[in-house]
Amino acid sequence: MTTTPTVRRRGATADEPPQGPDILCDNLVRIYRAEGIEVVALQGLDLTVGRGELVALVGASGSGKSTLLGILSGLDTPSAGLARVAGHDLSTTDRRARLEYRRRTVGFLFQQAGANLLPYLTAAENVELPMLLAGVRRRERATRARDTLEVLGIAECADRRPAELSGGQQQRVALGVAVANRPRVLLADEPTGELDTRSSDEVFEAIRRANSELGTTVLVVTHDPLVSEHVARTVAIRDGRTSTEVLRRDGGHPAEEYAVLDRAGRLQLPRAFTASLQMRDRVRLDLEPDHIGVWPAAPRPEEDS
Ligand code: ADP
Ligand code: MG
């Protein structure tokens, strides 16, 4: 497998057209401070998600995934760097604008399906609730709720209460609640974490449908590396930084792995690559007409055999 650095346009300038990426993180930093101890949860994270894209973010527990979603959802603010979603700069937005942003621009899906559902309302009523709060008229609410459940493959669950639904169905209703007001961006934090494989596949399929049929831009976080088999683009997060990307094209091509190249030209080589060639401390670079060669540095005298 070859690793090709992706060069992506990044811009924090005011003249960027409004149809820029839906999610843009540039050198994003979040430091937690508690009783004199500092935890750097995000250390210069770069991420670009285009309008209408579905991107999976995978990483081990503690790698900073929830911290990132907390910032993108407007609950938390970055310590440094840029986070922009659908034109909203989340490092400068004031509290009222942030509330408005949370109501209109983004939808959320969490691990516990129940957290998004009211137990005494039916699935359709649950999906209607955010529309009611947004002032959508009754007939429009009912139509859109049915449409939403249909798109997510749970039309038959419309009149059932959460207790009468399986875990996977509950999570799909919760997804319906999240996209009821047709947010531009859906943020999902380990939405299949508590589900068996079959339910998990159903929920993923519903997320894909929300993306393709409703046009929602989706960032879905997971610690399950197998997810990359289901989505076109998977970004790996490690130690609070995005490291590699796997792009999967249709038509049976093998997935291609990319490394993220930041604005300063920094590139993280996959550990498996550097380990197999015993690259350490420094490498030799050669600029070729169409690529850059990376070579192990000459062995040090004590390693000579
Ligand atoms: P993930 O969602 O990938 O498991 P998190 O974003 O929850 O990772 O956490 C990233 C790092 O930040 C971890 O080391 C975690 O312990 C730390 N962390 C998360 N939230 C807080 C907090 N409120 N205070 C202090 N440290 C935190
Ligand atoms: Mg988490």
Short mmCIF file of C-alpha atoms and ligand atoms in Angstrom, two decimals:
data_model
loop_
_atom_site.label_atom_id
_atom_site.label_comp_id
_atom_site.label_asym_id
_atom_site.label_seq_id
_atom_site.Cartn_x
_atom_site.Cartn_y
_atom_site.Cartn_z
CA MET A 1 0.00 0.00 0.00
CA THR A 2 1.30 3.42 -0.83
CA THR A 3 0.69 6.40 1.35
CA THR A 4 0.11 9.61 -0.49
CA PRO A 5 -0.17 12.84 1.42
CA THR A 6 -3.36 14.73 0.65
CA VAL A 7 -2.97 18.40 0.01
CA ARG A 8 -6.21 20.08 0.87
CA ARG A 9 -7.14 23.67 0.66
CA ARG A 10 -7.54 25.25 4.03
CA GLY A 11 -8.61 28.77 4.55
CA ALA A 12 -9.46 30.86 7.55
CA THR A 13 -9.74 34.00 5.51
CA ALA A 14 -12.80 36.21 5.40
CA ASP A 15 -13.02 36.02 1.63
CA GLU A 16 -13.75 32.31 1.68
CA PRO A 17 -17.06 31.69 -0.10
CA PRO A 18 -19.95 30.54 2.13
CA GLN A 19 -20.04 27.24 0.27
CA GLY A 20 -16.75 26.20 1.91
CA PRO A 21 -16.51 22.93 3.83
CA ASP A 22 -19.28 22.22 6.33
CA ILE A 23 -16.76 21.30 9.02
CA LEU A 24 -13.34 22.89 9.19
CA CYS A 25 -10.90 22.34 12.06
CA ASP A 26 -7.51 23.92 11.76
CA ASN A 27 -4.87 23.30 14.39
CA LEU A 28 -7.59 22.77 16.99
CA VAL A 29 -6.43 22.56 20.60
CA ARG A 30 -8.40 21.71 23.76
CA ILE A 31 -6.65 21.60 27.08
CA TYR A 32 -8.52 20.52 30.21
CA ARG A 33 -7.18 21.98 33.43
CA ALA A 34 -8.15 20.39 36.73
CA GLU A 35 -6.36 20.82 40.07
CA GLY A 36 -3.09 21.82 38.52
CA ILE A 37 -3.08 18.95 36.03
CA GLU A 38 -3.33 19.67 32.33
CA VAL A 39 -4.71 17.20 29.84
CA VAL A 40 -4.17 18.09 26.20
CA ALA A 41 -7.17 16.31 24.69
CA LEU A 42 -6.80 17.84 21.23
CA GLN A 43 -3.33 18.83 20.11
CA GLY A 44 -3.55 20.60 16.78
CA LEU A 45 -6.28 18.62 15.08
CA ASP A 46 -6.98 19.22 11.38
CA LEU A 47 -10.17 18.07 9.72
CA THR A 48 -12.17 19.13 6.67
CA VAL A 49 -15.59 17.69 5.89
CA GLY A 50 -17.24 18.87 2.68
CA ARG A 51 -20.91 19.70 2.19
CA GLY A 52 -22.92 16.47 1.97
CA GLU A 53 -20.03 14.20 2.96
CA LEU A 54 -20.27 11.31 5.41
CA VAL A 55 -17.08 10.85 7.38
CA ALA A 56 -16.31 8.31 10.08
CA LEU A 57 -13.83 9.31 12.78
CA VAL A 58 -12.20 6.31 14.42
CA GLY A 59 -9.85 6.21 17.35
CA ALA A 60 -9.11 4.44 20.61
CA SER A 61 -10.81 5.44 23.83
CA GLY A 62 -9.27 8.66 25.15
CA SER A 63 -8.05 9.85 21.75
CA GLY A 64 -10.19 13.01 21.88
CA LYS A 65 -13.25 12.04 19.83
CA SER A 66 -15.90 13.23 22.30
CA THR A 67 -13.89 16.37 23.02
CA LEU A 68 -13.99 17.21 19.31
CA LEU A 69 -17.74 16.57 19.06
CA GLY A 70 -18.31 18.67 22.19
CA ILE A 71 -16.66 21.60 20.43
CA LEU A 72 -18.40 21.02 17.09
CA SER A 73 -21.76 20.78 18.84
CA GLY A 74 -21.23 24.14 20.53
CA LEU A 75 -21.21 22.74 24.09
CA ASP A 76 -17.52 23.37 24.64
CA THR A 77 -15.06 25.93 23.31
CA PRO A 78 -11.56 25.35 21.90
CA SER A 79 -8.47 26.49 23.81
CA ALA A 80 -6.86 27.50 20.51
CA GLY A 81 -7.23 26.98 16.80
CA LEU A 82 -10.16 27.23 14.44
CA ALA A 83 -13.41 25.26 14.47
CA ARG A 84 -15.99 26.29 11.94
CA VAL A 85 -19.25 24.53 11.09
CA ALA A 86 -21.47 25.70 8.22
CA GLY A 87 -19.92 29.14 8.41
CA HIS A 88 -20.21 29.46 12.22
CA ASP A 89 -16.88 30.15 13.87
CA LEU A 90 -17.23 28.25 17.15
CA SER A 91 -14.32 29.91 18.93
CA THR A 92 -15.89 33.36 18.76
CA THR A 93 -19.63 32.69 18.83
CA ASP A 94 -21.38 34.13 21.89
CA ARG A 95 -23.79 32.14 24.06
CA ARG A 96 -26.99 33.21 22.37
CA ALA A 97 -25.65 32.54 18.88
CA ARG A 98 -24.38 29.20 20.15
CA LEU A 99 -27.88 28.26 21.36
CA GLU A 100 -29.33 29.25 18.00
CA TYR A 101 -26.60 27.22 16.31
CA ARG A 102 -27.46 24.16 18.41
CA ARG A 103 -31.14 24.52 17.56
CA ARG A 104 -30.85 25.06 13.84
CA THR A 105 -27.54 24.01 12.35
CA VAL A 106 -26.55 20.75 14.04
CA GLY A 107 -28.29 17.57 15.13
CA PHE A 108 -26.87 15.10 17.65
CA LEU A 109 -27.00 11.40 18.20
CA PHE A 110 -25.48 9.84 21.31
CA GLN A 111 -24.68 6.33 22.40
CA GLN A 112 -27.72 5.97 24.64
CA ALA A 113 -30.73 6.04 22.31
CA GLY A 114 -33.01 6.56 25.29
CA ALA A 115 -31.33 9.88 26.10
CA ASN A 116 -32.92 11.43 23.01
CA LEU A 117 -36.39 9.93 23.46
CA LEU A 118 -39.35 10.67 25.72
CA PRO A 119 -40.77 7.35 26.98
CA TYR A 120 -44.44 8.38 26.99
CA LEU A 121 -44.47 9.64 23.39
CA THR A 122 -44.74 7.44 20.30
CA ALA A 123 -41.89 7.35 17.77
CA ALA A 124 -43.74 9.77 15.48
CA GLU A 125 -44.51 12.14 18.40
CA ASN A 126 -40.87 12.04 19.48
CA VAL A 127 -39.78 13.05 15.97
CA GLU A 128 -42.43 15.80 15.91
CA LEU A 129 -41.32 17.33 19.19
CA PRO A 130 -38.29 19.30 17.91
CA MET A 131 -40.49 20.60 15.07
CA LEU A 132 -43.13 21.71 17.57
CA LEU A 133 -40.45 23.62 19.48
CA ALA A 134 -39.30 25.21 16.22
CA GLY A 135 -42.84 26.38 15.43
CA VAL A 136 -43.57 24.03 12.53
CA ARG A 137 -47.32 23.69 11.82
CA ARG A 138 -49.16 20.57 12.82
CA ARG A 139 -49.83 19.14 9.36
CA GLU A 140 -46.28 19.77 8.20
CA ARG A 141 -45.02 18.15 11.41
CA ALA A 142 -47.03 14.99 10.87
CA THR A 143 -45.99 14.69 7.22
CA ARG A 144 -42.33 15.30 7.91
CA ALA A 145 -42.29 12.87 10.87
CA ARG A 146 -43.75 10.07 8.70
CA ASP A 147 -41.31 10.89 5.87
CA THR A 148 -38.38 10.85 8.26
CA LEU A 149 -39.31 7.48 9.77
CA GLU A 150 -39.81 6.12 6.26
CA VAL A 151 -36.36 7.26 5.10
CA LEU A 152 -34.80 5.69 8.21
CA GLY A 153 -36.54 2.37 7.57
CA ILE A 154 -38.82 2.38 10.64
CA ALA A 155 -42.16 3.54 9.23
CA GLU A 156 -43.85 0.61 10.95
CA CYS A 157 -42.67 1.86 14.36
CA ALA A 158 -44.46 5.24 14.10
CA ASP A 159 -47.14 4.54 16.69
CA ARG A 160 -45.03 2.59 19.15
CA ARG A 161 -43.46 3.93 22.32
CA PRO A 162 -39.72 3.49 22.98
CA ALA A 163 -40.32 0.56 25.39
CA GLU A 164 -41.96 -1.33 22.51
CA LEU A 165 -38.94 -0.93 20.24
CA SER A 166 -35.65 -2.80 19.94
CA GLY A 167 -32.39 -1.01 20.73
CA GLY A 168 -31.64 -0.52 17.04
CA GLN A 169 -35.14 0.82 16.36
CA GLN A 170 -34.86 3.20 19.32
CA GLN A 171 -31.58 4.51 18.01
CA ARG A 172 -33.10 5.06 14.57
CA VAL A 173 -36.00 6.99 16.15
CA ALA A 174 -33.39 9.04 18.02
CA LEU A 175 -31.76 9.68 14.66
CA GLY A 176 -35.16 10.83 13.39
CA VAL A 177 -35.37 13.27 16.31
CA ALA A 178 -31.87 14.53 15.48
CA VAL A 179 -32.70 15.23 11.84
CA ALA A 180 -36.35 16.30 12.37
CA ASN A 181 -35.57 19.96 11.73
CA ARG A 182 -33.28 19.06 8.85
CA PRO A 183 -30.01 20.27 10.37
CA ARG A 184 -27.20 20.89 7.96
CA VAL A 185 -24.78 18.75 9.98
CA LEU A 186 -25.33 15.60 12.04
CA LEU A 187 -22.84 14.76 14.78
CA ALA A 188 -23.02 11.22 16.15
CA ASP A 189 -20.89 10.03 19.09
CA GLU A 190 -20.56 6.23 19.09
CA PRO A 191 -24.21 5.76 18.11
CA THR A 192 -23.84 1.99 17.77
CA GLY A 193 -21.65 1.46 20.84
CA GLU A 194 -24.27 -0.47 22.81
CA LEU A 195 -25.83 -2.43 19.95
CA ASP A 196 -25.29 -5.93 18.57
CA THR A 197 -23.86 -6.29 15.06
CA ARG A 198 -27.19 -6.53 13.27
CA SER A 199 -28.78 -3.53 14.99
CA SER A 200 -25.54 -1.65 14.53
CA ASP A 201 -25.63 -2.30 10.77
CA GLU A 202 -29.25 -1.09 10.63
CA VAL A 203 -28.41 2.12 12.45
CA PHE A 204 -25.44 2.71 10.15
CA GLU A 205 -27.62 2.15 7.12
CA ALA A 206 -30.12 4.70 8.50
CA ILE A 207 -27.29 7.21 9.02
CA ARG A 208 -26.22 6.65 5.43
CA ARG A 209 -29.80 7.26 4.27
CA ALA A 210 -30.03 10.49 6.28
CA ASN A 211 -26.86 11.51 4.46
CA SER A 212 -27.89 10.50 0.95
CA GLU A 213 -31.64 11.23 1.01
CA LEU A 214 -31.83 14.22 3.32
CA GLY A 215 -28.49 15.65 2.25
CA THR A 216 -27.21 15.91 5.83
CA THR A 217 -23.46 16.25 6.26
CA VAL A 218 -22.44 13.59 8.79
CA LEU A 219 -19.52 13.17 11.16
CA VAL A 220 -19.86 9.88 13.02
CA VAL A 221 -17.45 8.92 15.77
CA THR A 222 -16.70 5.33 16.60
CA HIS A 223 -14.04 3.14 18.15
CA ASP A 224 -14.96 0.35 15.74
CA PRO A 225 -12.31 0.24 12.97
CA LEU A 226 -14.57 -2.01 10.85
CA VAL A 227 -16.78 0.99 10.15
CA SER A 228 -14.34 2.02 7.43
CA GLU A 229 -15.75 -0.85 5.38
CA HIS A 230 -19.12 0.90 5.27
CA VAL A 231 -18.19 4.49 4.53
CA ALA A 232 -16.31 6.25 1.75
CA ARG A 233 -14.00 8.17 4.04
CA THR A 234 -12.59 7.24 7.43
CA VAL A 235 -10.33 9.55 9.39
CA ALA A 236 -8.19 8.15 12.19
CA ILE A 237 -7.64 10.20 15.34
CA ARG A 238 -4.70 9.41 17.60
CA ASP A 239 -3.59 11.33 20.66
CA GLY A 240 -5.83 14.25 19.81
CA ARG A 241 -4.64 14.64 16.23
CA THR A 242 -5.96 13.31 12.96
CA SER A 243 -3.35 10.99 11.53
CA THR A 244 -4.47 8.94 8.54
CA GLU A 245 -7.44 8.74 6.20
CA VAL A 246 -8.82 5.76 4.35
CA LEU A 247 -10.71 6.49 1.15
CA ARG A 248 -12.90 3.79 -0.33
CA ARG A 249 -14.11 4.19 -3.88
CA ASP A 250 -16.98 2.35 -5.48
CA GLY A 251 -16.27 -0.37 -7.99
CA GLY A 252 -14.24 -2.78 -5.94
CA HIS A 253 -11.03 -0.76 -5.83
CA PRO A 254 -9.02 -1.45 -2.73
CA ALA A 255 -9.18 1.27 -0.11
CA GLU A 256 -6.43 3.85 -0.28
CA GLU A 257 -4.78 5.19 2.81
CA TYR A 258 -3.83 8.84 3.05
CA ALA A 259 -1.91 10.84 5.61
CA VAL A 260 -3.05 14.27 6.71
CA LEU A 261 -0.72 17.09 5.75
CA ASP A 262 -1.18 20.18 7.88
CA ARG A 263 -0.58 23.78 6.91
CA ALA A 264 2.92 23.76 8.37
CA GLY A 265 3.78 20.76 6.16
CA ARG A 266 3.75 18.28 9.04
CA LEU A 267 2.91 14.71 8.23
CA GLN A 268 2.49 11.74 10.54
CA LEU A 269 3.79 8.49 9.10
CA PRO A 270 1.86 5.37 10.14
CA ARG A 271 3.69 3.53 12.89
CA ALA A 272 3.53 0.26 10.94
CA PHE A 273 5.40 1.88 8.04
CA THR A 274 8.16 3.45 10.10
CA ALA A 275 8.53 0.30 12.20
CA SER A 276 8.91 -1.98 9.20
CA LEU A 277 11.77 0.13 7.81
CA GLN A 278 13.12 0.93 11.28
CA MET A 279 12.77 4.64 10.71
CA ARG A 280 13.56 6.64 13.81
CA ASP A 281 14.49 10.21 14.75
CA ARG A 282 15.21 11.35 11.19
CA VAL A 283 14.53 10.28 7.63
CA ARG A 284 16.06 11.27 4.31
CA LEU A 285 13.75 13.01 1.83
CA ASP A 286 14.06 13.14 -1.94
CA LEU A 287 11.89 15.28 -4.15
CA GLU A 288 10.98 13.42 -7.33
CA PRO A 289 8.98 14.85 -10.24
CA ASP A 290 5.70 13.33 -9.01
CA HIS A 291 6.31 12.19 -5.44
CA ILE A 292 8.50 12.55 -2.40
CA GLY A 293 10.69 9.64 -1.36
CA VAL A 294 11.20 8.92 2.33
CA TRP A 295 14.23 6.82 3.25
CA PRO A 296 15.63 5.52 6.49
CA ALA A 297 18.61 7.62 7.56
CA ALA A 298 22.00 5.92 7.29
CA PRO A 299 22.51 3.61 10.29
CA ARG A 300 24.45 5.00 13.21
CA PRO A 301 27.96 3.62 13.76
CA GLU A 302 26.98 1.42 16.76
CA GLU A 303 24.23 -0.21 14.67
CA ASP A 304 26.63 -1.09 11.83
CA SER A 305 27.14 -4.79 11.37
P1 ADP B 1 -12.70 9.69 23.48
O1 ADP B 1 -14.07 10.23 23.27
O2 ADP B 1 -11.92 9.50 22.21
O3 ADP B 1 -12.68 8.46 24.31
P2 ADP B 1 -12.31 12.07 25.12
O4 ADP B 1 -12.47 13.23 24.19
O5 ADP B 1 -13.47 11.74 25.98
O6 ADP B 1 -11.83 10.80 24.28
O7 ADP B 1 -11.05 12.34 26.06
C1 ADP B 1 -9.77 12.74 25.57
C2 ADP B 1 -8.83 12.98 26.75
O8 ADP B 1 -9.28 14.10 27.51
C3 ADP B 1 -8.76 11.81 27.71
O9 ADP B 1 -7.45 11.74 28.20
C4 ADP B 1 -9.72 12.22 28.81
O10 ADP B 1 -9.34 11.64 30.02
C5 ADP B 1 -9.55 13.72 28.84
N1 ADP B 1 -10.77 14.43 29.27
C6 ADP B 1 -11.98 14.37 28.65
N2 ADP B 1 -12.88 15.17 29.29
C7 ADP B 1 -12.20 15.74 30.32
C8 ADP B 1 -12.57 16.69 31.35
N3 ADP B 1 -13.80 17.20 31.42
N4 ADP B 1 -11.61 17.04 32.25
C9 ADP B 1 -10.37 16.54 32.18
N5 ADP B 1 -9.95 15.66 31.24
C10 ADP B 1 -10.86 15.26 30.32
MG MG B 2 -15.96 9.38 23.75
#
